[in-house]
mmCIF file of C-alpha atoms in Angstrom:
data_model
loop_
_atom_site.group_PDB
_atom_site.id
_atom_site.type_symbol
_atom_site.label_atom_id
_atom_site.label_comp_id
_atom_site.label_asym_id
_atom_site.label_seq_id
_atom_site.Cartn_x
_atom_site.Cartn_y
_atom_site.Cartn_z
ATOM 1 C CA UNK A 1151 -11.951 -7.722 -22.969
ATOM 2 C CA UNK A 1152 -9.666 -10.434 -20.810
ATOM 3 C CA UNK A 1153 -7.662 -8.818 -18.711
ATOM 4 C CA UNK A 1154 -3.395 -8.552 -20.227
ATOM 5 C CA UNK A 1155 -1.579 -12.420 -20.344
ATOM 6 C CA UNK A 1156 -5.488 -13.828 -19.204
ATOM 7 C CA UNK A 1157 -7.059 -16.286 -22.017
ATOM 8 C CA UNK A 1158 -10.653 -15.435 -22.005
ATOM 9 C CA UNK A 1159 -13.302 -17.970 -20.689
ATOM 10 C CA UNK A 1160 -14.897 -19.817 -23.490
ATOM 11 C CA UNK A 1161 -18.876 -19.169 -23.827
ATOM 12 C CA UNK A 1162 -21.335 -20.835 -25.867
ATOM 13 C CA UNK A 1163 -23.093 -18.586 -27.373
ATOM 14 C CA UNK A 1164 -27.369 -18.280 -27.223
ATOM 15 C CA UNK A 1165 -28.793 -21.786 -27.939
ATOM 16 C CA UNK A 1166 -32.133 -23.312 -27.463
ATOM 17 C CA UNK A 1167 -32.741 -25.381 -24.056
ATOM 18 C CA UNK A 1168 -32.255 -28.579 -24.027
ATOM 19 C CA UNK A 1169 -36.211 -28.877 -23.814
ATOM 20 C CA UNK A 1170 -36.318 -27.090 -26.359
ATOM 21 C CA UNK A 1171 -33.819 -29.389 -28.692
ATOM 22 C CA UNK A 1172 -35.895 -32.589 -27.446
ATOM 23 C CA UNK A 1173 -38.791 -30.582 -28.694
ATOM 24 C CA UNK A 1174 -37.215 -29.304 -31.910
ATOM 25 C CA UNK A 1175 -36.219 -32.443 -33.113
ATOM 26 C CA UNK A 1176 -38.702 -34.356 -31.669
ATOM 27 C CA UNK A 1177 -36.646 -36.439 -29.359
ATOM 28 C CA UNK A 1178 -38.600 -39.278 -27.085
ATOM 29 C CA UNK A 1179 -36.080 -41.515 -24.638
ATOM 30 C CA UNK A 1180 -36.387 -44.741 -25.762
ATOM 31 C CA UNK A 1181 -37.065 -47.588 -22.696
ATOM 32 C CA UNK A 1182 -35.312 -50.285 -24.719
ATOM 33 C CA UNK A 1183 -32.275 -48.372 -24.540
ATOM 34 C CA UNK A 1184 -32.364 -47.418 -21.236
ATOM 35 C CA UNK A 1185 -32.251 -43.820 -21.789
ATOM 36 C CA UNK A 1186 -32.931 -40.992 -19.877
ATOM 37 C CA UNK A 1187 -32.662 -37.469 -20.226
ATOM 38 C CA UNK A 1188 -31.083 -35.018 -17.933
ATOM 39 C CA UNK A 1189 -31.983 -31.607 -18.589
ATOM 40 C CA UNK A 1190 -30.751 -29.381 -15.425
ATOM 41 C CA UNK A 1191 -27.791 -27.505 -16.333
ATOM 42 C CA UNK A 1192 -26.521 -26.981 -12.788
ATOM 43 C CA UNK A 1193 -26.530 -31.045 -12.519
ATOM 44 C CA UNK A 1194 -24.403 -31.466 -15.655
ATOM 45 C CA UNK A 1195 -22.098 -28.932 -14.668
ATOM 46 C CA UNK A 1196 -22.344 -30.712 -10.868
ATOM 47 C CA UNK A 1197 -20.982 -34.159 -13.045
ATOM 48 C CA UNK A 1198 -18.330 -32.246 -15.411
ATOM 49 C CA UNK A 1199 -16.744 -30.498 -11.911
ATOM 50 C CA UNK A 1200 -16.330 -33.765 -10.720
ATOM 51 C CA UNK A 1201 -14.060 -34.903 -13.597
ATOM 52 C CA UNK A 1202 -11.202 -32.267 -12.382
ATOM 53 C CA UNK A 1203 -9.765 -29.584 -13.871
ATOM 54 C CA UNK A 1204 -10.734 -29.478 -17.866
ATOM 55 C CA UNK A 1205 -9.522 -25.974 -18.981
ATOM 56 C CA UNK A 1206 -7.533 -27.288 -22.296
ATOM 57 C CA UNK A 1207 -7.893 -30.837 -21.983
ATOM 58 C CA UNK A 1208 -9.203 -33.483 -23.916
ATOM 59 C CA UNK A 1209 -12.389 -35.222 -23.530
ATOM 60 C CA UNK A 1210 -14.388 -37.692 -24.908
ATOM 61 C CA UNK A 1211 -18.652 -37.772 -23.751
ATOM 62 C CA UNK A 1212 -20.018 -41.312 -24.140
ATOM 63 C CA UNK A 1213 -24.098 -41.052 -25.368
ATOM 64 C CA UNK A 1214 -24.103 -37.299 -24.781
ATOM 65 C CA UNK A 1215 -28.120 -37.432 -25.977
ATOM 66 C CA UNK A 1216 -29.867 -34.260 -26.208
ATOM 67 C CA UNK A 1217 -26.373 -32.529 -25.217
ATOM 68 C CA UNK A 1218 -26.908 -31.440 -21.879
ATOM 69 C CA UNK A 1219 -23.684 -32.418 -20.382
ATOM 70 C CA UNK A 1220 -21.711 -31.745 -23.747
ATOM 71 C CA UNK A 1221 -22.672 -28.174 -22.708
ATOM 72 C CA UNK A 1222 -21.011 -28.578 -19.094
ATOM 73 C CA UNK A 1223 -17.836 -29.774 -20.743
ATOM 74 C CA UNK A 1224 -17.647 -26.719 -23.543
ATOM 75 C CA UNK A 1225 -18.399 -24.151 -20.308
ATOM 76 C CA UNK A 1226 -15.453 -26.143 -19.123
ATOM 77 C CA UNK A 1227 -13.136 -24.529 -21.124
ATOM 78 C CA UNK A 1228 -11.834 -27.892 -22.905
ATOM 79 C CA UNK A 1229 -9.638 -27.931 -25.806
ATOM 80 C CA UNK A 1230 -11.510 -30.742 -27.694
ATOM 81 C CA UNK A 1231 -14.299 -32.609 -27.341
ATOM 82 C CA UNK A 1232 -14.827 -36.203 -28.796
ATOM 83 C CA UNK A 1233 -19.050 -37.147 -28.545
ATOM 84 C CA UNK A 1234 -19.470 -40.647 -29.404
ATOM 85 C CA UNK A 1235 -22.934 -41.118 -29.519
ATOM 86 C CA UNK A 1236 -24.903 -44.724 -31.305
ATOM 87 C CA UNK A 1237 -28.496 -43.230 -31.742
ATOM 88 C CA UNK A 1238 -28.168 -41.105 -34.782
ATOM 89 C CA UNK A 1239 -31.637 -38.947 -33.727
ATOM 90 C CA UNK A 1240 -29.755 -36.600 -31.653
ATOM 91 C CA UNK A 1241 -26.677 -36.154 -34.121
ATOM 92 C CA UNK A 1242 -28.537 -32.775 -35.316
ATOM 93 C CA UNK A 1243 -28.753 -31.642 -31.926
ATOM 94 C CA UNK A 1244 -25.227 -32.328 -31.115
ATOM 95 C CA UNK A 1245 -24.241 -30.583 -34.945
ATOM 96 C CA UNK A 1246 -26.144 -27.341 -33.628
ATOM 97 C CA UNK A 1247 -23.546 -27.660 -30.704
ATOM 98 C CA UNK A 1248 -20.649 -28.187 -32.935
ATOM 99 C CA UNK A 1249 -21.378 -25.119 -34.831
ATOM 100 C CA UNK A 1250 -21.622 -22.755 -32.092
ATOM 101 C CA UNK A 1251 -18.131 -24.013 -30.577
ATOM 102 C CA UNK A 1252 -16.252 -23.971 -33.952
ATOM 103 C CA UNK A 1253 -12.664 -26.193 -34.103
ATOM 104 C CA UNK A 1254 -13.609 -27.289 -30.741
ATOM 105 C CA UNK A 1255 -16.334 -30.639 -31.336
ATOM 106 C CA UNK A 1256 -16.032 -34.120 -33.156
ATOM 107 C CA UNK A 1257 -18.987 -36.323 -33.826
ATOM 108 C CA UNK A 1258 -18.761 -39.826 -33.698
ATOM 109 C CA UNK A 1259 -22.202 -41.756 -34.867
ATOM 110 C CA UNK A 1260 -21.019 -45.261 -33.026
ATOM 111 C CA UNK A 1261 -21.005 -47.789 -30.703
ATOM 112 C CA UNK A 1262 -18.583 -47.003 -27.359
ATOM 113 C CA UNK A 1263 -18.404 -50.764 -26.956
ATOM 114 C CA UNK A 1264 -16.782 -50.875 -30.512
ATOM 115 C CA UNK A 1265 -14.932 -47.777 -31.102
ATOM 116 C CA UNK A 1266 -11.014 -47.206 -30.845
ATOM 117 C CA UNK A 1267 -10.643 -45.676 -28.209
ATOM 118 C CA UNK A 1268 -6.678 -46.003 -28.541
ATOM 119 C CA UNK A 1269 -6.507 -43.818 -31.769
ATOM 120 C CA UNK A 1270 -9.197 -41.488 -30.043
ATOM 121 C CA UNK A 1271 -6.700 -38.506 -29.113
ATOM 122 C CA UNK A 1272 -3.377 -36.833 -30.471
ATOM 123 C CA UNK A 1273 -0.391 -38.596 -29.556
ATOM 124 C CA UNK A 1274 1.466 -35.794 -27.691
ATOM 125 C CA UNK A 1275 -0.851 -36.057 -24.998
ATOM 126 C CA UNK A 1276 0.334 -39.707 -23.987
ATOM 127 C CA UNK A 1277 1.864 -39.632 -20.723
ATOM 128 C CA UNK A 1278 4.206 -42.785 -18.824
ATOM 129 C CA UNK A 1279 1.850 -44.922 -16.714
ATOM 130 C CA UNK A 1280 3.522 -43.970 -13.568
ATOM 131 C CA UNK A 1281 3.173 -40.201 -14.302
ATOM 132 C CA UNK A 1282 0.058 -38.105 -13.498
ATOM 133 C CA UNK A 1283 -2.620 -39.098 -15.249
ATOM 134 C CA UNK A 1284 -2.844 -37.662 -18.231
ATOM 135 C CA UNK A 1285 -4.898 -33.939 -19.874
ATOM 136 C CA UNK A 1286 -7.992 -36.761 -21.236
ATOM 137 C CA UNK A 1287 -11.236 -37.162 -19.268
ATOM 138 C CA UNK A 1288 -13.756 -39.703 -20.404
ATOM 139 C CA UNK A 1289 -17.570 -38.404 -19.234
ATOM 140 C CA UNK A 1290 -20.548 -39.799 -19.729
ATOM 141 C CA UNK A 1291 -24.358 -40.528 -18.516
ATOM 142 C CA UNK A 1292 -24.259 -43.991 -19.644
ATOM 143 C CA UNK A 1293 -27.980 -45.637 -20.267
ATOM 144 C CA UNK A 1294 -27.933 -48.484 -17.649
ATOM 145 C CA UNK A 1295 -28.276 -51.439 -20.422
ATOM 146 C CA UNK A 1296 -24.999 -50.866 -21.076
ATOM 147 C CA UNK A 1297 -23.066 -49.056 -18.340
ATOM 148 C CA UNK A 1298 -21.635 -52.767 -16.318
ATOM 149 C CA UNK A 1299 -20.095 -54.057 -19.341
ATOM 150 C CA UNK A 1300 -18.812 -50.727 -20.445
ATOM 151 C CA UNK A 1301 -16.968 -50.573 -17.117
ATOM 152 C CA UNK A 1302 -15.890 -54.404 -17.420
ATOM 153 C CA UNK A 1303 -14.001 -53.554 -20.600
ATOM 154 C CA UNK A 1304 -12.481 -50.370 -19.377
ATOM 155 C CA UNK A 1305 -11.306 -52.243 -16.670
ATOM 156 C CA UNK A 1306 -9.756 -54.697 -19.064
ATOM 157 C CA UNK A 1307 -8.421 -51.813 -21.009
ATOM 158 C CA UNK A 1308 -6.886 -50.226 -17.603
ATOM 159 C CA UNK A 1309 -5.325 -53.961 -16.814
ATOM 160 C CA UNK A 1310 -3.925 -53.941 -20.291
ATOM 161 C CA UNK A 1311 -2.931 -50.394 -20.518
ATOM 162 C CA UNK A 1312 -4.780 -49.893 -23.887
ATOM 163 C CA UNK A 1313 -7.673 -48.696 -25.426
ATOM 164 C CA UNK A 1314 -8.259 -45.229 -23.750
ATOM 165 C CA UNK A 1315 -5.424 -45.896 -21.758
ATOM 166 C CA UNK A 1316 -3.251 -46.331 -24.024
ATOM 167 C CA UNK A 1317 -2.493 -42.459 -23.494
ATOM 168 C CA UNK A 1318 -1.606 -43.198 -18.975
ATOM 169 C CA UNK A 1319 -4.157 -43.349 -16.364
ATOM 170 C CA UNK A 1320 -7.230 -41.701 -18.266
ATOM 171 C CA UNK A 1321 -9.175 -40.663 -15.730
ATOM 172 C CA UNK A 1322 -13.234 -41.152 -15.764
ATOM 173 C CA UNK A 1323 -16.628 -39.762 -14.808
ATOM 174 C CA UNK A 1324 -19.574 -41.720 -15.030
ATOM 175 C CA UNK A 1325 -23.422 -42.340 -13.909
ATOM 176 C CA UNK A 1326 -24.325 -45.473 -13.371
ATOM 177 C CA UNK A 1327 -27.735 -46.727 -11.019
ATOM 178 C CA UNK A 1328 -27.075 -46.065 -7.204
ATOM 179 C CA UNK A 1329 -27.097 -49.627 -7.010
ATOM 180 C CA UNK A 1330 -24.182 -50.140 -8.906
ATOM 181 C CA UNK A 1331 -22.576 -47.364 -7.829
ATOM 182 C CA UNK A 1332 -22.537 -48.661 -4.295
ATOM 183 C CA UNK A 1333 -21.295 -52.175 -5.675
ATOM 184 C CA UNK A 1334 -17.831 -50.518 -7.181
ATOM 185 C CA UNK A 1335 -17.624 -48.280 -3.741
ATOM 186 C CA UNK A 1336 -18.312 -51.348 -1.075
ATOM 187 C CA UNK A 1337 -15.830 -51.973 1.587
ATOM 188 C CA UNK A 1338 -15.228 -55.605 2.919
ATOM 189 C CA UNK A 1339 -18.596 -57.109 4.766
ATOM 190 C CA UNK A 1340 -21.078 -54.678 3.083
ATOM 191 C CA UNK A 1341 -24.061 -56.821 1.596
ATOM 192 C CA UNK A 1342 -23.182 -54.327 -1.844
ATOM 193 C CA UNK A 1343 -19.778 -56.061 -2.055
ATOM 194 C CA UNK A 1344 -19.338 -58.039 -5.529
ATOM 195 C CA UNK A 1345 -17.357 -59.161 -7.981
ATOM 196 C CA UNK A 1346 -17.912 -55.203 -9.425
ATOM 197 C CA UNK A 1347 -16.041 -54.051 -6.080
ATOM 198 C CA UNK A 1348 -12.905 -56.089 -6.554
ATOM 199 C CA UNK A 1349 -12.397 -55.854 -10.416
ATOM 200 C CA UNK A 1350 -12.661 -51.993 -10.077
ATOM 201 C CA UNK A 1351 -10.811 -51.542 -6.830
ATOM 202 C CA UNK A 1352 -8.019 -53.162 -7.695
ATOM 203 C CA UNK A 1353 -7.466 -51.215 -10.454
ATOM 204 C CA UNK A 1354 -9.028 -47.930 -9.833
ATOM 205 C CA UNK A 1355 -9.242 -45.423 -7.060
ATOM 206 C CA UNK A 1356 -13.058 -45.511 -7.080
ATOM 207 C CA UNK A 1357 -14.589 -42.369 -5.535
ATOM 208 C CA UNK A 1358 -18.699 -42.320 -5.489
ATOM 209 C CA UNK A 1359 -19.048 -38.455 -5.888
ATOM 210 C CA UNK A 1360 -22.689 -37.918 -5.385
ATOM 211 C CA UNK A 1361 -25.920 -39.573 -6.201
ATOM 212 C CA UNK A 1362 -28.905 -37.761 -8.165
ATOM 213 C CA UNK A 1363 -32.304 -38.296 -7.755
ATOM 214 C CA UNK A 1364 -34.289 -39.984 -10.211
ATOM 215 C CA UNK A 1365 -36.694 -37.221 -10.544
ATOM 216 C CA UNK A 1366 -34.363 -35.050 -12.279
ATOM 217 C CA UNK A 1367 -34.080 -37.187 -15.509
ATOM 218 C CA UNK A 1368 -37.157 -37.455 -18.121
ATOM 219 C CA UNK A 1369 -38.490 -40.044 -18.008
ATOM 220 C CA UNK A 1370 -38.061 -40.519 -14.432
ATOM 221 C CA UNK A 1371 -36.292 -43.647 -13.734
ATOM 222 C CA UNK A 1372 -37.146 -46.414 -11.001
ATOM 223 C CA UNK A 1373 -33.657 -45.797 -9.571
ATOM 224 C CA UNK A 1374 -31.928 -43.022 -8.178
ATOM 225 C CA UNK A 1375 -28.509 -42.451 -10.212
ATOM 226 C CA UNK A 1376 -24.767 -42.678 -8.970
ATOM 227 C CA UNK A 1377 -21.985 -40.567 -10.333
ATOM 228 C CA UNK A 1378 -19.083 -42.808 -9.891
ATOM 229 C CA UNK A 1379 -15.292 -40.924 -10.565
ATOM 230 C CA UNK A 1380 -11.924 -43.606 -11.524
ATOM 231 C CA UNK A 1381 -8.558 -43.060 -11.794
ATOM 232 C CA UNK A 1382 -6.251 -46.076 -12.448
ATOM 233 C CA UNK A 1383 -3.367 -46.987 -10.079
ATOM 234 C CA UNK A 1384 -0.659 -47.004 -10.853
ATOM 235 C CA UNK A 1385 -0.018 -50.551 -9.895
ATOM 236 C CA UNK A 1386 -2.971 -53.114 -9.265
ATOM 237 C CA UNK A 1387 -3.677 -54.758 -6.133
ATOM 238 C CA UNK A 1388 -3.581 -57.675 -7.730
ATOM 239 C CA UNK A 1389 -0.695 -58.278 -10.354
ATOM 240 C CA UNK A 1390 -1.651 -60.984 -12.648
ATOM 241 C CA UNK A 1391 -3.546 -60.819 -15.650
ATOM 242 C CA UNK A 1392 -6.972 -59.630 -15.696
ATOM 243 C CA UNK A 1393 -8.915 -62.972 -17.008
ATOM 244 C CA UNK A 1394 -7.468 -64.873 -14.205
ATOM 245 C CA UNK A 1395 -8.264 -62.367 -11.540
ATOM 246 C CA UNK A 1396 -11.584 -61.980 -13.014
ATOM 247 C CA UNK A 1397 -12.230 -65.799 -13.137
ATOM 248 C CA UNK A 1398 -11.018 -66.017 -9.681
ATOM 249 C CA UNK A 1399 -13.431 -63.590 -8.439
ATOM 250 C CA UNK A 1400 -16.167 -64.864 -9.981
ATOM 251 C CA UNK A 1401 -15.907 -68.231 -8.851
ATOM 252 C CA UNK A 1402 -15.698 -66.465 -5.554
ATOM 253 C CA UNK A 1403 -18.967 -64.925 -5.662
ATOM 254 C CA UNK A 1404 -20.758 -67.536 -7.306
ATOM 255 C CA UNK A 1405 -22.465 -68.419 -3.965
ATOM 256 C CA UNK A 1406 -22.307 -65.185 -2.462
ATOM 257 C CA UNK A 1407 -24.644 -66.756 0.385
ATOM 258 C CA UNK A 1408 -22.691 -69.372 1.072
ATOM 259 C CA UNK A 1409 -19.079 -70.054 2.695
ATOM 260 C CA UNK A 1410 -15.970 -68.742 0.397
ATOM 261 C CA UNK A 1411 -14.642 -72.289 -0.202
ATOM 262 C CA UNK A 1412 -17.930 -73.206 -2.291
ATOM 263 C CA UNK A 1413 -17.394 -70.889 -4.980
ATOM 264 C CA UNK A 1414 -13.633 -71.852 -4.986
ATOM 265 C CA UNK A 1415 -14.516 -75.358 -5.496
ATOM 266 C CA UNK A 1416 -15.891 -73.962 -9.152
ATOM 267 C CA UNK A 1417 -12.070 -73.412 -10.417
ATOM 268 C CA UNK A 1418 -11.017 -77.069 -9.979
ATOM 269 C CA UNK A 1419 -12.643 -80.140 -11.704
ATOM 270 C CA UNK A 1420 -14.493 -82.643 -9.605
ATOM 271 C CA UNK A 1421 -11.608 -85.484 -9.637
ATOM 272 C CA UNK A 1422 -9.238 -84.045 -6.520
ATOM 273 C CA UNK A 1423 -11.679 -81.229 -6.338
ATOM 274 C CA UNK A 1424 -11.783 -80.974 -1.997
ATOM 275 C CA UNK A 1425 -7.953 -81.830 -2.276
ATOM 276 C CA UNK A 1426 -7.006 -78.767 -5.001
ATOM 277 C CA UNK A 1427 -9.527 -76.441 -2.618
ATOM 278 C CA UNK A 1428 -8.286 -77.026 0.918
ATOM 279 C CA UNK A 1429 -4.645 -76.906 -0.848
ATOM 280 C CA UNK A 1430 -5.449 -73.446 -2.736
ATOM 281 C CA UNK A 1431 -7.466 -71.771 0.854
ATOM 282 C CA UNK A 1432 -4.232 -73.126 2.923
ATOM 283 C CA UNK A 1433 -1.508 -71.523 0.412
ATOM 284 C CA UNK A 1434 -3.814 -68.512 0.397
ATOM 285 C CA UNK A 1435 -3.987 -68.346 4.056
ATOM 286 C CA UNK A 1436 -7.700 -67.897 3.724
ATOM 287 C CA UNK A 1437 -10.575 -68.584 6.198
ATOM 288 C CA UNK A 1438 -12.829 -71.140 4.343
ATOM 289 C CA UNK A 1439 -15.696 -70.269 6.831
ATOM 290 C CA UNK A 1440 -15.682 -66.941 5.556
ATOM 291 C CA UNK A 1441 -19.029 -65.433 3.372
ATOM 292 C CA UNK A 1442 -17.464 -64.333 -0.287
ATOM 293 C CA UNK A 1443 -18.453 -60.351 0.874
ATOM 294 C CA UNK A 1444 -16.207 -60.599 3.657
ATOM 295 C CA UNK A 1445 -13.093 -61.326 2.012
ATOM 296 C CA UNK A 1446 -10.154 -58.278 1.949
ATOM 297 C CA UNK A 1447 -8.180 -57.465 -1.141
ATOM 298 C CA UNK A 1448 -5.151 -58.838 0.110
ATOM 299 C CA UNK A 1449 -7.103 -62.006 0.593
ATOM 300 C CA UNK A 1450 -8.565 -62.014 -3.186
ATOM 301 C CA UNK A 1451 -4.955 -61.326 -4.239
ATOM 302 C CA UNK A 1452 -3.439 -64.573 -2.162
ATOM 303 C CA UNK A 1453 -5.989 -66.425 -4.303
ATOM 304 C CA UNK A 1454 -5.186 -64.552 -7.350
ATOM 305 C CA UNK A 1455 -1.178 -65.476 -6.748
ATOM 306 C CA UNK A 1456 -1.809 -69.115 -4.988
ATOM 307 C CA UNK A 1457 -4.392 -70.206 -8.125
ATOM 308 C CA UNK A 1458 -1.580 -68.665 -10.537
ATOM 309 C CA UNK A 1459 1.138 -71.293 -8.976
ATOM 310 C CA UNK A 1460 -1.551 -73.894 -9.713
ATOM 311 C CA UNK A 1461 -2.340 -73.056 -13.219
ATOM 312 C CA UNK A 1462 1.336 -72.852 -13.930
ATOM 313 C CA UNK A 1463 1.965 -76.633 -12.536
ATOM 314 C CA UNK A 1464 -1.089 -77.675 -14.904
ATOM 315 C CA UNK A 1465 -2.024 -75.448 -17.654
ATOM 316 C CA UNK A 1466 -5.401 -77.674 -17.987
ATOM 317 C CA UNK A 1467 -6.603 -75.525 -14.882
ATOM 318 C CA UNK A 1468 -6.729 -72.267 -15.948
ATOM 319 C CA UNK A 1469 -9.085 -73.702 -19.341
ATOM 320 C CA UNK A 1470 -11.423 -75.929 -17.216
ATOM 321 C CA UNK A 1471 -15.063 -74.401 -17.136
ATOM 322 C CA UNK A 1472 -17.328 -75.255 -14.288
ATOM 323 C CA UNK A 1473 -20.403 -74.934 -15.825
ATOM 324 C CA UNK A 1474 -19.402 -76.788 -18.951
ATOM 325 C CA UNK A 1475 -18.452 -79.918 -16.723
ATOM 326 C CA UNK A 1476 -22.243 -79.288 -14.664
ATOM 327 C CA UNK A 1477 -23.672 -79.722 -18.856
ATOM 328 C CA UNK A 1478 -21.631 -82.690 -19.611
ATOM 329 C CA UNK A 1479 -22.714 -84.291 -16.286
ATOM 330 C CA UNK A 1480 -26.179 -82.796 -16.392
ATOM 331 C CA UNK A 1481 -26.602 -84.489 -20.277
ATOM 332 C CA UNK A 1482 -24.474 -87.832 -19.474
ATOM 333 C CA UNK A 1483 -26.026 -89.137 -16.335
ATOM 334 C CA UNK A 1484 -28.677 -86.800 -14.761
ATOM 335 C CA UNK A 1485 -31.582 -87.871 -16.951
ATOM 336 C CA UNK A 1486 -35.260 -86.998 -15.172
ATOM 337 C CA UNK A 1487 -38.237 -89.511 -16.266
ATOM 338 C CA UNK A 1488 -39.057 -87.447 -18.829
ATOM 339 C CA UNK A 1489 -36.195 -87.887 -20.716
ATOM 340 C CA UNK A 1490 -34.977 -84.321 -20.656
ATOM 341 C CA UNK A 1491 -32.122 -83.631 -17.884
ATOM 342 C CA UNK A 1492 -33.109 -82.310 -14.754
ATOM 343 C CA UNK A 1493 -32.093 -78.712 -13.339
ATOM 344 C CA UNK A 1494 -29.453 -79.323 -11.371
ATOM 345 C CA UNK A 1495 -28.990 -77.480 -7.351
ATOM 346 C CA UNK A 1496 -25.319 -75.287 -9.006
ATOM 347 C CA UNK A 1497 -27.209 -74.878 -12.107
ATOM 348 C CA UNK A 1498 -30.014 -72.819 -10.570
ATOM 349 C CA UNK A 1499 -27.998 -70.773 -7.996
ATOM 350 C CA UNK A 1500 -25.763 -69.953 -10.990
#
């Protein structure tokens, strides 16, 4: 019995292992989908403790599988759980869950990538962006097909302040490969710095919690596995709208190898091209010499705010398309002798 003015812990009761579920229903992780089991219960509850305090809160599991982590999060004490999961073999599994935590489980059979996320959770919970973020958590093991642009449109979402975030700063817990894990961690001058590192840092405070070895997930994977914790800012480093920061930043790291002006040659067409450049790098007050990876936020944000002024002076900017002028050129003039147009040096680096 809990002791007087004490809510009691919540406990699943007995259940078949989760090898035992994968056996049961006769579950196989499919290599098309990227997926990969994870069947060590002091892992999962390793991720879920990550995520912060969940006793009473609201979370949503993105491709909880087999269920393994969905069992973390129920231990957790949460008030509701939302499992969205797009591979309708391991609904049964995740039923056999529902049932044993009665009131407390939704099933979703969908796509994460499609969903409403903004009409995911009551309304009462919605908190003012510059409060503490709010009681929702979104967890997940994500298969790696689909865990980059996943993150790309949560970062949209947390530049937008909808979808999921509709609610305040929804916090988030998620597994991505190490790889990419180090990408949305990497400081200024690590070789791991990207376009990834300055679209999620500039929202988010990234935090790369721990990374777990490939061996623990059936099928073993060829990389080890990241488990990457967000919560958005409450202002960006970078205040202006997402597509133009993102377009900035990934003209920037088009030629990662090469000096920073290259890549910032790719926003402007070719008539007044060097002129629009050395004017954007001098407003800026950035270093053409430098390698993209080297650049600081502030510097990305003097771009951000210099290219802005620019686009505003002529609209035309912001719609011009680099690789749409390399076609035009490629199919107008750069004919090879066989008639078909030649490969052109930008065309293969991009």
């Amino acid at each position: 019995m809990a002791a007087p003015g004490k809510v009691a812990a919540f406990r699943l009761p007995p259940l078949p292992t989760i090898g035992e579920i994968i056996k049961l229903f006769r579950l196989k992780a499919l290599k098309q989908l990227s997926q990969n089991f994870l069947l060590d219960l002091r892992l999962t509850d390793k991720i879920v403790k990550q995520a912060g305090e969940l006793k009473n809160a609201h979370v949503c599991e993105v491709g909880p599988g087999p269920g393994g982590i969905t069992r973390s999060i129920l231990s957790a004490g949460v008030e509701q759980l939302l499992l969205i999961e797009k591979d309708a073999r391991f609904i049964p599994g995740l039923q056999m869950l529902s049932e044993a935590a009665p009131g407390k489980v939704h099933i979703v059979h969908g796509d994460i990538l499609t969903y409403k996320m903004e009409k995911a959770f009551p309304k009462h919970l919605k908190k003012n962006w510059e409060d503490e973020p709010p009681d929702i958590h979104i967890i997940g093991n994500l298969p790696f097909s689909v865990s980059t642009p996943l993150i790309i449109k949560w970062l949209e979402n947390v530049s937008k302040r909808d979808g999921p975030f509709t609610y305040g700063r929804t916090q988030m817990t998620l597994t991505f490969q190490k790889e990419v894990g180090e990408r949305l961690t990497a400081n200024p001058g690590s070789n791991q710095r990207s376009r990834l590192s300055i679209m999620a840092q500039h929202l988010c405070t990234v935090e790369n919690c721990f990374i777990i070895p490939g061996q623990a997930f059936v099928p073993k994977p060829e990389v080890d596995v990241a488990v990457v914790h967000f919560t958005p800012l409450v202002q960006p480093k970078i205040q202006q709208p997402f597509e133009l920061v993102e377009k900035v930043v990934r003209s920037v790291f088009q030629f990662r190898r090469k000096y920073c002006f290259r890549g910032i040659e790719t926003l402007f067409p070719e008539n007044g091209r060097l002129k629009r450049t050395e004017l954007l790098m001098m407003t800026a007050n950035v270093d053409p010499m430098l390698r993209p990876f080297q650049l600081s936020m502030s510097q990305f944000r003097n771009l951000c705010n210099a290219y802005r002024k620019m686009c505003d002076e002529d609209p035309s900017l912001f719609v011009f398309n680099y690789r749409e002028e390399l076609r035009q050129k490629k199919t107008g003039s750069l004919l090879g002798s066989t008639g078909q147009p030649e490969q052109t040096e930008e065309e293969n680096q991009l």
